[in-house]
Coordinates of C-alpha atoms in Angstrom, one line a residue:
Chain A
M10 CA 137.0 186.7 92.0
A11 CA 137.5 189.2 89.4
T12 CA 139.2 187.1 86.2
K13 CA 141.1 184.4 88.6
S14 CA 138.8 181.4 87.0
N15 CA 140.6 182.3 83.3
T16 CA 144.6 182.7 84.4
K17 CA 144.2 179.4 83.3
Y18 CA 144.2 180.0 79.4
T19 CA 147.4 180.5 77.4
L20 CA 145.5 181.6 73.6
Q21 CA 145.8 184.9 72.4
R22 CA 142.4 185.8 71.1
R23 CA 144.3 188.4 68.7
K24 CA 146.3 185.1 67.3
V25 CA 143.4 183.2 67.4
V26 CA 141.3 185.0 64.8
H27 CA 144.3 185.8 62.6
R28 CA 144.9 182.2 62.4
I29 CA 141.3 181.2 61.4
L30 CA 141.2 184.6 59.0
E31 CA 144.2 183.2 57.0
G32 CA 142.0 180.4 55.8
R33 CA 138.8 182.3 54.9
G34 CA 139.0 182.5 51.3
D35 CA 136.0 183.4 49.9
A36 CA 134.2 183.4 53.3
A37 CA 132.2 186.7 54.7
V38 CA 132.5 187.2 58.1
V39 CA 130.6 189.0 60.7
T40 CA 132.1 190.3 63.7
G41 CA 130.0 191.1 67.5
I42 CA 130.3 194.0 69.2
G43 CA 133.7 194.9 71.0
N44 CA 137.0 193.0 71.1
A45 CA 135.8 190.4 67.9
V46 CA 135.8 193.6 65.5
H47 CA 139.0 195.0 66.4
D48 CA 140.2 191.2 66.1
V49 CA 138.9 191.0 62.8
A50 CA 140.0 194.2 61.3
S51 CA 143.8 193.8 62.7
A52 CA 143.9 191.0 60.0
N53 CA 142.8 192.7 57.2
D54 CA 139.9 195.4 56.8
D55 CA 138.4 193.1 53.9
P56 CA 135.0 194.1 52.1
K57 CA 133.6 190.8 53.0
N58 CA 134.2 191.9 56.5
M59 CA 130.7 193.1 58.5
Y60 CA 131.4 194.9 61.6
L61 CA 128.9 195.3 63.9
A62 CA 129.2 198.1 66.5
G63 CA 126.4 197.8 68.3
I64 CA 123.2 195.4 68.7
M65 CA 124.5 193.1 71.0
G66 CA 123.1 189.6 70.7
G67 CA 122.3 190.2 66.8
A68 CA 125.9 189.4 65.3
A69 CA 124.2 185.2 64.8
M70 CA 121.4 186.2 63.2
V71 CA 123.0 188.5 60.9
A72 CA 125.1 186.2 59.7
F73 CA 122.0 183.4 59.4
G74 CA 120.1 185.9 57.5
V75 CA 123.7 186.3 55.0
A76 CA 124.0 182.5 55.2
L77 CA 120.6 182.2 53.4
A78 CA 120.8 184.2 51.0
Q79 CA 124.5 183.0 50.2
P80 CA 124.3 179.5 50.3
K81 CA 127.3 178.9 48.2
R82 CA 129.7 180.5 50.0
R83 CA 131.0 180.1 54.1
I84 CA 130.1 182.6 56.8
L85 CA 131.9 183.0 59.7
V86 CA 131.4 184.6 62.8
I87 CA 133.6 185.7 65.0
T88 CA 131.9 187.0 68.4
G89 CA 132.0 187.1 72.1
D90 CA 130.8 185.0 74.5
G91 CA 128.7 188.2 75.9
E92 CA 127.5 189.0 72.8
L93 CA 126.7 185.6 72.0
L94 CA 125.3 185.1 75.3
A95 CA 122.6 188.4 74.9
G96 CA 120.9 186.7 72.1
I97 CA 121.6 182.4 73.0
G98 CA 118.1 182.1 71.6
S99 CA 119.7 182.4 68.7
L100 CA 121.5 179.0 68.7
A101 CA 118.2 177.2 68.8
T102 CA 117.1 179.1 65.7
I103 CA 120.0 178.1 64.3
G104 CA 119.8 174.5 65.2
V105 CA 116.2 174.5 63.7
E106 CA 117.2 175.7 60.2
Q107 CA 120.5 174.0 59.8
P108 CA 122.5 176.0 57.5
K109 CA 125.6 174.2 56.2
N110 CA 127.7 177.1 55.4
L111 CA 127.4 178.9 59.1
S112 CA 130.1 179.1 61.3
I113 CA 130.1 180.6 64.7
I114 CA 133.3 180.9 66.6
V115 CA 133.0 182.3 70.2
I116 CA 136.0 184.3 71.5
D117 CA 135.2 183.5 75.0
N118 CA 137.1 185.6 77.6
Q119 CA 134.8 184.9 80.0
A120 CA 134.4 188.4 80.9
Y121 CA 132.7 191.6 79.5
G122 CA 135.9 193.2 78.1
A123 CA 134.7 196.3 76.7
T124 CA 133.4 197.3 79.8
G125 CA 135.9 196.8 82.4
N126 CA 136.2 192.8 82.7
Q127 CA 133.1 192.0 84.2
H128 CA 132.4 188.2 84.7
T129 CA 129.8 187.2 82.0
H130 CA 127.8 183.4 83.0
T131 CA 131.2 181.6 80.8
G132 CA 132.8 182.2 83.9
R133 CA 130.5 181.1 86.1
G134 CA 129.6 177.1 84.7
V135 CA 128.0 178.3 81.5
D136 CA 128.8 175.9 78.6
L137 CA 127.9 177.3 75.7
V138 CA 129.3 174.0 73.6
G139 CA 126.9 172.2 75.7
I140 CA 124.2 174.6 74.5
A141 CA 124.4 174.5 71.3
A142 CA 124.7 171.4 71.1
A143 CA 121.6 171.0 72.6
S144 CA 120.0 173.8 69.9
G145 CA 120.6 171.0 67.2
F146 CA 124.5 172.5 66.4
K147 CA 125.7 169.4 64.3
K148 CA 129.4 170.1 65.3
T149 CA 130.7 171.7 67.8
A150 CA 134.4 171.7 69.6
L151 CA 135.7 173.6 72.8
I152 CA 139.1 175.0 72.0
T153 CA 141.6 175.8 74.6
T154 CA 145.4 175.1 72.6
N155 CA 147.0 176.0 69.3
A156 CA 146.7 172.6 68.3
E157 CA 143.0 171.9 69.0
L158 CA 142.7 175.1 67.0
Q159 CA 144.5 173.4 63.8
A160 CA 142.7 170.7 64.1
E161 CA 139.5 172.0 64.1
L162 CA 140.1 174.4 61.0
P163 CA 138.5 172.0 58.4
R164 CA 135.7 172.8 59.9
I165 CA 135.4 175.8 60.4
H166 CA 136.2 176.7 56.9
N167 CA 134.9 173.6 55.2
K168 CA 132.9 171.1 56.5
P169 CA 129.0 171.2 57.1
G170 CA 127.6 173.0 59.5
P171 CA 126.1 174.5 61.6
Y172 CA 129.3 174.5 63.5
L173 CA 130.1 176.5 66.8
A174 CA 133.5 176.5 68.4
V175 CA 134.5 178.6 71.8
V176 CA 137.9 179.3 71.7
K177 CA 139.0 180.1 75.5
V178 CA 141.5 182.7 75.2
M179 CA 143.4 184.9 78.3
S180 CA 141.3 187.7 79.5
K181 CA 143.7 190.7 78.1
S182 CA 142.7 192.3 75.1
S183 CA 145.3 193.3 72.5
A184 CA 145.4 197.1 71.0
R185 CA 142.7 198.6 69.3
I186 CA 142.4 198.6 65.7
D187 CA 139.2 200.2 64.1
A188 CA 137.4 199.4 61.9
P189 CA 135.3 201.8 59.5
K190 CA 132.7 202.5 62.0
D191 CA 129.8 203.9 59.3
G192 CA 126.9 201.4 59.0
T193 CA 125.9 202.3 55.8
Y194 CA 129.7 202.1 54.7
V195 CA 130.3 199.2 55.8
S196 CA 127.2 197.1 55.0
R197 CA 127.0 198.4 51.2
R198 CA 130.9 197.7 50.8
F199 CA 129.8 193.9 52.1
R200 CA 126.6 193.6 50.2
A201 CA 128.7 194.6 46.5
A202 CA 131.7 192.3 47.5
V203 CA 129.1 189.2 48.2
T204 CA 126.5 189.5 46.1
G205 CA 128.9 191.1 42.7
E206 CA 126.1 194.3 42.3
S207 CA 126.7 197.5 42.8
A208 CA 126.2 198.9 45.9
Chain B
M5 CA 82.9 188.9 61.4
A6 CA 85.9 190.7 61.2
R7 CA 87.5 187.2 61.4
K8 CA 86.5 185.2 58.7
K9 CA 88.3 188.1 56.3
K10 CA 91.3 187.1 57.5
T11 CA 92.5 184.5 55.2
D12 CA 91.3 186.9 52.4
W13 CA 93.8 189.8 52.9
S14 CA 96.7 187.6 53.9
K15 CA 96.2 186.1 50.6
D16 CA 96.6 189.5 49.3
V17 CA 99.2 190.5 51.6
F18 CA 101.3 187.4 50.4
K19 CA 101.2 188.2 46.4
V20 CA 102.3 191.9 47.3
L21 CA 105.4 190.0 49.1
K22 CA 106.1 188.1 46.5
K23 CA 105.9 191.1 43.8
A24 CA 108.3 192.7 46.3
D25 CA 110.8 189.7 45.9
V26 CA 110.5 188.2 49.6
Q27 CA 112.7 185.7 50.1
Q28 CA 112.7 185.2 53.8
I29 CA 110.1 185.7 56.1
A30 CA 110.9 185.3 59.3
Y31 CA 108.1 185.4 62.4
V32 CA 107.1 184.9 65.6
P33 CA 103.9 183.8 65.3
D34 CA 100.5 185.7 65.9
A35 CA 97.0 184.2 65.4
G36 CA 96.3 187.6 63.0
H37 CA 99.4 185.9 60.9
T38 CA 98.3 182.2 60.7
S39 CA 97.7 181.9 57.2
L40 CA 100.2 184.7 56.1
I41 CA 102.6 182.1 57.6
K42 CA 101.7 178.9 56.2
M43 CA 101.7 180.5 52.8
A44 CA 105.4 181.0 53.6
I45 CA 106.1 177.7 54.9
A46 CA 104.2 176.2 51.8
D47 CA 105.7 178.3 49.4
N48 CA 109.0 177.3 47.6
V49 CA 110.9 179.8 47.2
I50 CA 110.5 181.7 50.5
K51 CA 112.6 180.7 53.6
P52 CA 110.6 180.7 56.5
V53 CA 112.2 181.0 59.6
S54 CA 110.6 180.4 63.4
L55 CA 112.3 182.7 65.7
T56 CA 112.6 182.4 69.6
S57 CA 112.2 186.4 69.6
E58 CA 111.2 189.0 67.5
Q59 CA 114.5 190.7 67.9
E60 CA 116.6 187.7 66.5
G61 CA 114.6 188.6 63.4
V62 CA 115.7 192.4 63.0
A63 CA 119.0 190.4 62.5
V64 CA 118.2 187.9 60.2
L65 CA 116.4 190.2 57.8
S66 CA 119.6 193.0 57.7
G67 CA 121.8 189.5 57.2
A68 CA 119.7 188.4 54.4
W69 CA 119.6 192.1 52.7
L70 CA 123.4 191.7 52.8
G71 CA 123.5 188.9 51.1
G72 CA 121.6 190.1 48.6
E73 CA 118.1 189.5 48.9
A74 CA 114.8 190.9 50.5
G75 CA 112.4 189.9 53.6
A76 CA 110.3 190.8 56.2
L77 CA 109.3 190.5 60.1
L78 CA 106.2 188.9 61.1
M79 CA 104.9 189.5 65.1
Q80 CA 102.2 190.6 67.2
S81 CA 102.3 194.1 68.5
S82 CA 103.7 192.8 71.7
G83 CA 107.2 191.8 69.5
V84 CA 107.8 195.5 69.0
G85 CA 108.5 195.7 72.9
N86 CA 111.5 193.1 72.4
V87 CA 113.0 194.4 68.6
I88 CA 114.0 198.4 70.1
N89 CA 117.7 197.9 70.4
M90 CA 118.1 195.6 67.3
L91 CA 116.5 198.5 65.3
G92 CA 119.3 200.7 66.1
M93 CA 122.1 198.4 63.2
A94 CA 118.6 198.5 60.9
N95 CA 118.5 202.3 61.5
E96 CA 123.0 202.8 61.4
C97 CA 122.8 201.2 58.1
R98 CA 119.5 202.0 56.6
F99 CA 119.1 198.2 55.7
P100 CA 115.8 198.1 54.2
L101 CA 113.2 196.3 57.0
L102 CA 109.5 195.7 56.5
M103 CA 107.5 194.6 59.7
L104 CA 104.0 193.4 59.8
V105 CA 102.7 194.0 63.0
T106 CA 99.4 192.4 64.6
M107 CA 97.8 194.7 67.1
R108 CA 96.7 193.4 70.2
G109 CA 95.6 195.3 73.3
E110 CA 93.3 197.9 71.8
W111 CA 90.1 197.2 69.9
G112 CA 87.7 195.3 71.7
E113 CA 90.6 194.0 74.2
F114 CA 89.9 191.4 76.6
N115 CA 93.3 190.9 78.2
P116 CA 94.3 194.1 80.2
W117 CA 98.6 193.1 80.3
Q118 CA 98.6 193.4 76.5
V119 CA 97.5 196.6 76.9
P120 CA 100.3 198.5 77.7
M121 CA 102.3 197.2 74.7
G122 CA 99.6 197.7 72.5
Q123 CA 99.2 201.3 73.3
A124 CA 102.8 201.9 73.1
T125 CA 103.8 200.3 69.9
E126 CA 102.9 203.4 67.6
G127 CA 104.9 205.5 69.8
V128 CA 107.9 203.3 70.1
L129 CA 108.1 202.3 67.0
E130 CA 108.5 205.5 65.5
A131 CA 110.8 207.1 68.4
S132 CA 113.0 204.5 66.8
G133 CA 112.8 205.8 63.7
V134 CA 110.5 203.5 61.9
I135 CA 108.1 204.6 59.5
V136 CA 104.4 204.0 60.8
H137 CA 101.4 203.2 58.1
R138 CA 98.3 202.0 60.6
V139 CA 95.3 200.1 58.6
D140 CA 92.3 199.4 60.2
E141 CA 90.2 198.5 56.8
P142 CA 91.2 195.1 54.8
S143 CA 90.1 195.9 51.9
E144 CA 93.9 198.8 52.2
I145 CA 96.0 196.2 53.8
A146 CA 97.5 194.6 50.7
E147 CA 98.3 198.1 49.2
T148 CA 99.8 199.4 52.2
V149 CA 102.3 196.5 53.0
E150 CA 102.8 197.2 48.6
A151 CA 103.9 200.9 49.4
A152 CA 105.6 200.0 52.8
A153 CA 107.4 197.2 50.8
K154 CA 108.8 199.6 48.3
L155 CA 109.0 202.8 51.2
A156 CA 111.6 199.8 52.8
F157 CA 113.7 198.2 49.8
E158 CA 113.7 200.9 47.4
G159 CA 113.7 203.8 49.9
G160 CA 115.9 202.0 51.9
R161 CA 114.2 202.7 55.4
M162 CA 112.4 200.4 58.1
V163 CA 108.4 200.4 58.5
A164 CA 106.5 198.8 59.7
V165 CA 102.5 198.0 58.9
L166 CA 100.0 198.1 61.6
I167 CA 97.7 195.5 61.4
G168 CA 94.8 197.0 63.4
Q169 CA 92.7 194.5 66.3
R170 CA 89.7 195.5 64.4
V171 CA 90.6 194.0 61.1
V172 CA 92.7 191.0 63.0
G173 CA 89.7 190.4 65.0
F174 CA 89.0 189.4 68.8
K175 CA 90.8 186.9 70.4
D176 CA 88.2 184.3 71.0
W177 CA 87.7 184.1 74.8
T178 CA 85.0 181.7 75.1
K179 CA 86.3 178.6 72.7
Chain C
M28 CA 119.0 166.1 70.7
A29 CA 116.6 164.2 72.6
A30 CA 115.6 160.7 70.8
R31 CA 111.9 160.9 69.7
R32 CA 109.7 159.2 71.8
K33 CA 105.5 159.2 71.9
I34 CA 104.4 161.7 74.0
T35 CA 101.2 160.9 75.9
L36 CA 100.6 163.1 79.1
D37 CA 97.7 165.7 79.1
R38 CA 98.8 168.5 80.3
R39 CA 95.7 169.4 82.6
K40 CA 96.6 166.1 84.4
V41 CA 100.5 166.9 84.6
V42 CA 99.9 169.8 86.0
A43 CA 97.3 168.7 88.4
N44 CA 99.5 166.1 89.8
I45 CA 102.5 168.3 90.4
L46 CA 100.1 170.7 92.4
K47 CA 98.1 168.2 94.3
D48 CA 100.4 168.2 97.3
R49 CA 101.6 171.5 97.0
G50 CA 101.6 173.0 100.1
D51 CA 102.9 176.4 100.8
L52 CA 104.9 176.3 97.3
L53 CA 104.5 179.5 95.3
L54 CA 103.9 179.4 91.5
V55 CA 104.3 181.5 88.7
T56 CA 103.0 181.2 85.4
G57 CA 104.0 181.6 82.1
L58 CA 101.1 182.9 79.9
G59 CA 99.1 181.4 77.8
A60 CA 97.6 177.8 78.6
P61 CA 99.9 177.5 82.0
T62 CA 98.3 179.5 83.7
W63 CA 94.6 178.4 82.4
D64 CA 96.0 174.7 83.5
A65 CA 97.5 176.0 86.8
A66 CA 93.9 177.7 87.2
S67 CA 91.7 174.7 85.9
V68 CA 93.4 173.4 89.7
E69 CA 92.2 176.1 91.6
D70 CA 93.0 179.5 92.0
N71 CA 95.3 180.0 95.2
P72 CA 96.3 182.8 96.3
N73 CA 100.3 181.7 96.0
N74 CA 99.5 181.9 92.5
F75 CA 101.2 184.8 89.9
Y76 CA 100.2 184.6 86.4
L77 CA 101.5 185.9 83.8
W78 CA 99.4 187.3 81.6
G79 CA 101.7 188.8 79.1
G80 CA 105.7 189.4 79.6
M81 CA 106.6 186.6 77.0
G82 CA 109.9 185.1 77.7
G83 CA 109.5 186.7 81.5
A84 CA 108.4 183.6 83.6
V85 CA 111.4 181.8 84.4
L86 CA 113.2 185.5 85.9
T87 CA 110.3 186.6 87.7
G88 CA 110.4 182.8 89.5
L89 CA 114.3 183.8 90.1
G90 CA 113.8 187.3 91.5
L91 CA 111.0 185.6 94.2
A92 CA 113.0 183.1 95.0
L93 CA 115.7 184.9 95.7
A94 CA 113.5 187.1 97.8
Q95 CA 111.7 184.3 99.5
P96 CA 114.8 181.7 100.2
Q97 CA 112.8 179.9 102.6
R98 CA 109.9 179.2 100.4
R99 CA 110.1 176.8 97.7
V100 CA 109.0 178.4 94.0
L101 CA 108.2 177.0 90.9
V102 CA 107.9 178.6 87.8
L103 CA 105.5 176.5 85.3
T104 CA 105.7 177.6 81.4
G105 CA 105.5 176.8 78.2
D106 CA 108.4 175.5 75.8
G107 CA 107.8 179.3 73.7
E108 CA 107.6 181.2 76.4
M109 CA 110.9 179.5 77.9
L110 CA 112.6 179.7 74.1
M111 CA 111.8 183.8 74.0
G112 CA 113.8 183.9 77.3
V113 CA 115.7 180.9 77.3
G114 CA 119.6 183.2 78.0
G115 CA 117.7 183.4 81.1
L116 CA 118.9 180.1 82.3
A117 CA 122.1 181.0 82.3
T118 CA 121.1 183.8 84.5
V119 CA 119.2 181.5 87.0
A120 CA 122.3 178.7 87.0
V121 CA 124.5 181.3 87.8
Q122 CA 122.7 182.4 90.6
K123 CA 121.8 179.0 91.8
P124 CA 118.6 179.5 93.7
S125 CA 118.6 176.1 95.8
N126 CA 114.8 176.6 96.3
L127 CA 113.9 177.7 92.5
A128 CA 112.4 174.5 89.7
I129 CA 111.1 175.6 86.3
G130 CA 108.8 173.3 84.9
I131 CA 108.1 173.4 81.4
L132 CA 105.0 171.8 79.2
D133 CA 106.3 171.1 76.1
N134 CA 103.6 170.4 73.7
Q135 CA 106.2 171.8 71.4
R136 CA 103.7 174.2 70.3
Y137 CA 102.4 178.0 70.3
G138 CA 99.7 177.1 71.3
E139 CA 97.9 180.1 71.9
T140 CA 98.1 181.8 68.3
G141 CA 97.1 178.6 66.1
M142 CA 99.2 176.0 67.0
Q143 CA 102.7 176.6 65.2
E144 CA 105.8 174.3 65.6
T145 CA 108.0 175.4 68.0
H146 CA 112.0 174.9 67.8
T147 CA 111.4 171.6 70.4
E148 CA 109.4 170.0 67.6
H149 CA 112.1 170.2 65.7
G150 CA 115.5 168.9 68.2
V151 CA 116.3 171.4 70.3
D152 CA 116.5 170.0 74.0
L153 CA 115.6 172.5 76.5
A154 CA 116.9 170.0 79.2
A155 CA 120.3 170.1 77.5
M156 CA 119.9 173.6 77.1
A157 CA 119.4 174.0 80.8
S158 CA 122.5 171.4 81.4
G159 CA 124.4 173.6 78.8
A160 CA 123.2 176.5 80.6
G161 CA 125.2 175.1 84.3
F162 CA 121.6 173.7 85.9
Q163 CA 122.9 170.2 88.1
T164 CA 119.3 168.5 87.9
T165 CA 117.2 168.1 84.9
S166 CA 115.3 165.6 83.1
T167 CA 112.3 165.1 80.5
V168 CA 109.6 163.7 81.2
Y169 CA 107.7 161.5 78.3
N170 CA 104.8 159.3 80.5
A171 CA 103.6 159.2 83.8
A172 CA 106.2 156.9 85.8
E173 CA 108.9 159.5 84.8
L174 CA 106.6 162.5 86.1
K175 CA 106.3 160.2 88.9
T176 CA 109.8 160.4 89.9
A177 CA 110.6 164.2 88.3
I178 CA 107.6 165.5 91.1
P179 CA 109.5 165.4 94.2
M180 CA 112.5 166.9 92.7
L181 CA 110.4 169.8 91.8
Y182 CA 109.7 170.2 95.2
N183 CA 112.5 168.8 97.0
T184 CA 115.7 168.4 95.1
P185 CA 118.1 171.4 96.0
G186 CA 117.3 173.6 92.8
P187 CA 117.8 175.1 90.6
V188 CA 115.8 172.5 88.9
F189 CA 114.8 172.6 85.3
V190 CA 111.8 169.5 84.3
D191 CA 110.6 169.4 80.8
V192 CA 107.2 167.9 80.2
K193 CA 106.5 166.8 77.3
V194 CA 102.6 166.7 77.0
T195 CA 100.5 166.1 73.5
A196 CA 99.2 169.3 71.5
E197 CA 95.5 169.9 71.9
D198 CA 93.5 172.4 73.4
Q199 CA 91.8 172.4 76.2
P200 CA 88.7 174.3 77.7
M201 CA 90.4 177.4 79.1
I202 CA 89.8 178.3 82.3
L203 CA 90.7 182.2 83.3
P204 CA 91.9 183.1 86.6
P205 CA 91.6 187.3 87.5
R206 CA 94.0 189.0 84.9
D207 CA 93.9 192.0 87.1
G208 CA 97.6 192.6 88.0
P209 CA 96.9 194.8 90.7
T210 CA 94.5 192.5 92.2
L211 CA 97.0 189.5 91.4
K212 CA 100.2 191.4 92.9
H213 CA 98.7 192.7 96.3
R214 CA 96.5 189.2 96.6
F215 CA 99.9 187.6 96.5
R216 CA 101.8 190.2 98.4
E217 CA 99.4 190.2 101.0
N218 CA 99.2 186.2 101.5
L219 CA 103.0 186.2 102.0
L220 CA 104.0 189.1 103.4
G221 CA 100.8 190.1 106.2
S222 CA 100.5 193.2 103.8
I223 CA 100.3 194.8 100.5

């Protein structure tokens, strides 16, 4: 039963993330733990990237805090299905608060990729798009093809949120591209980049 | 009774938070924080964020600081148990984190289920790298929060103010 | 999101109704008012009351349901307690325990701490979240007629079943069951297993 259920998906996670980040403009990006860090870092080590290499379940709320503090800037979350599931109540909190400038992109390989590809709940009937909609997200999408991804880009980058998309991808991970690991360095660099103040 | 002092110290603490330029107040409610939460909601600058679980709050305030704002996290001592793993981020990134924790499971506690977490609160916070200020005298709460805010925001540290159950008052189980 | 409808149901009456013909139902209650509600009906040895462990009621019910597949297990808890452990819905849905039902007494408030509004007051739809998590049977109940339909679901429909009962946000007299954890545990196990 290992990974049978996701063999039907053809999108490659790294290409998806790169496609999304091509149009980021001045958006700030918060990544969840695991492959999302490598996916984002491999596009460009932008100072407006906050890589979370820990705190499973915290990415959406970190980004929400940034979104409140930086209401004029788009904030993107790039994270995995397992990471979001670990903090799933945060969708309800975001649904209540309705930050217009927050988009959450879930790269859903239906597995805990960093720990041996064990199935997550999304491979067994849990519908993150449905949970986001139930939580009050204005716009949600399930993306399984390049055409669907292309069609969603305006919502990801520009249209009022909160927005959540689940992108179903193959379970195969791409090569590790390490981001800077030191949290103090990454966070100060990020803060200086988004606030214009010196670290 | 101690209960009646609740509003008084809350007002002073709120002034301190305003003075520290706190702009986001994240919370899971506790009876001891009732007045403070009301003031946060009524304030037209502060963004109140109601959470499903306290761990969300550590992440929100990390993001707030990344975005250039200061925040405070309000919770009951039982919520401290929910935040431990998330504190790793604030610790590793040396994010300022100000937590105001109203205590249960100690002075005059009626519910035995509150006692284990209440008794462990100070120890697990310290084990996680949080600097703990404890206060049991209503007149000292505001200045303690002021000192904690300074240590958090200027000293760049995780600081928790534990507000004793003796100050918050017994939970009234007879209503 | 659920359309806003008038909330009229009294939580005590709802719980009394649900537990009226409980048979050998095993009941787990979430901390706060659901525990007082259950105690107001009767202090039954098949009740396990949580006096703490916020966010854990549904998962406690799941473990019990997996251990006792021949018995119906009902979790009655509040909206705030459910929200604190809402990821548990996904865990339950993946396990698909056919003998587990969850009833939320949803007053859209944190009743024990000063009646602050919870997320359900602001459009978060717990039944839809359960459905998104993979529950096949979910319902939101606003009135007595809907409750009458929902109660047999709690007892008989193959689980997991999720019913969100909207109740009015009034303080009720506190009716406190035993609160000593070891006593509750031993009583529950002795009654269920014949020994502790």
